[in-house]
């Protein structure tokens, strides 16, 4: 366990902000864009940012292991671990859409200790440390006070395995469009969660995400006064679970009811979950 979590956060933030300079430099002219899967992209920027962060974070906390998107293997999450998504929203980045970020979190097993989500194109850096609150560019943030689904702006995302989950996705989108003020799909789960923490979105849900997509955002929402859990089934969330729901708390039960329990099998969830709650990365 780390004794001074709050003391680690400024150094972590500094490293993530420095990594953001590479994203800024490459934005508008991404290099070496290639496919990891049918619609899953990786760029030279993803790889460069991840290499930079693993070097810098190892200096900050040498005893911690790494779970990073571009270099992860099937891994059990245990002990101190840096969890890194170097460029969340790579497809956005490749198309010049600015909703992209870097997400870095430090966990002890399944316990989040600190998190940083930096959106360099937007000039927004979200940070949190366990028990210390959540911040945007050093100003405190809090989840919204919206308590009506009709007044709620809800975010979601669509997984790379969209064909395999299309019926479920469309059923949920239909329910959200009918019952809420609106639904948004910006394309970066880490930023979606940060926006829930900042009260810009009232709730967020998605399926088939990997730990690096949500690790920092989960802590941001919790420290900003929100609630994070699973849905179908409505269980406490663990990194690697198939479905995640984050909300301002006031809307959580309503969102669960809206998403509803269906016959979408828990067998599917268990087949994707690995020991320690980690989903293996997608195809290379």
XYZ file of N, CA, C and O in Angstrom, residues 27 54 148 161 164 166 193 245 248 252 272:
44
model
N -2.028 15.977 -33.322
C -3.450 16.141 -33.645
C -3.609 16.860 -34.986
O -2.982 17.872 -35.251
N 4.893 4.800 -19.338
C 5.436 3.678 -18.573
C 6.819 4.028 -18.016
O 7.146 3.650 -16.888
N -34.481 13.744 -12.187
C -35.540 13.285 -13.085
C -34.926 12.762 -14.367
O -34.101 13.447 -14.998
N -16.930 -4.641 -30.519
C -17.704 -5.852 -30.809
C -19.173 -5.488 -30.982
O -20.057 -6.073 -30.363
N -21.757 -8.197 -32.408
C -22.121 -9.256 -31.477
C -23.124 -8.776 -30.423
O -23.789 -9.594 -29.787
N -25.363 -5.952 -30.983
C -26.180 -4.917 -31.604
C -27.606 -4.881 -31.070
O -28.156 -3.796 -30.827
N -16.985 9.438 -18.354
C -17.017 9.307 -16.890
C -16.568 10.592 -16.207
O -17.145 11.017 -15.204
N -22.399 1.171 -15.199
C -23.334 2.290 -15.095
C -22.773 3.269 -14.068
O -22.501 2.891 -12.927
N -25.112 10.264 -11.206
C -24.989 11.234 -10.123
C -25.530 10.691 -8.805
O -25.526 11.379 -7.799
N -29.614 6.807 -10.179
C -29.072 5.460 -10.374
C -30.163 4.394 -10.436
O -30.177 3.554 -11.349
N -16.391 -13.583 -20.557
C -15.465 -12.508 -20.862
C -14.593 -12.137 -19.670
O -13.514 -11.594 -19.821
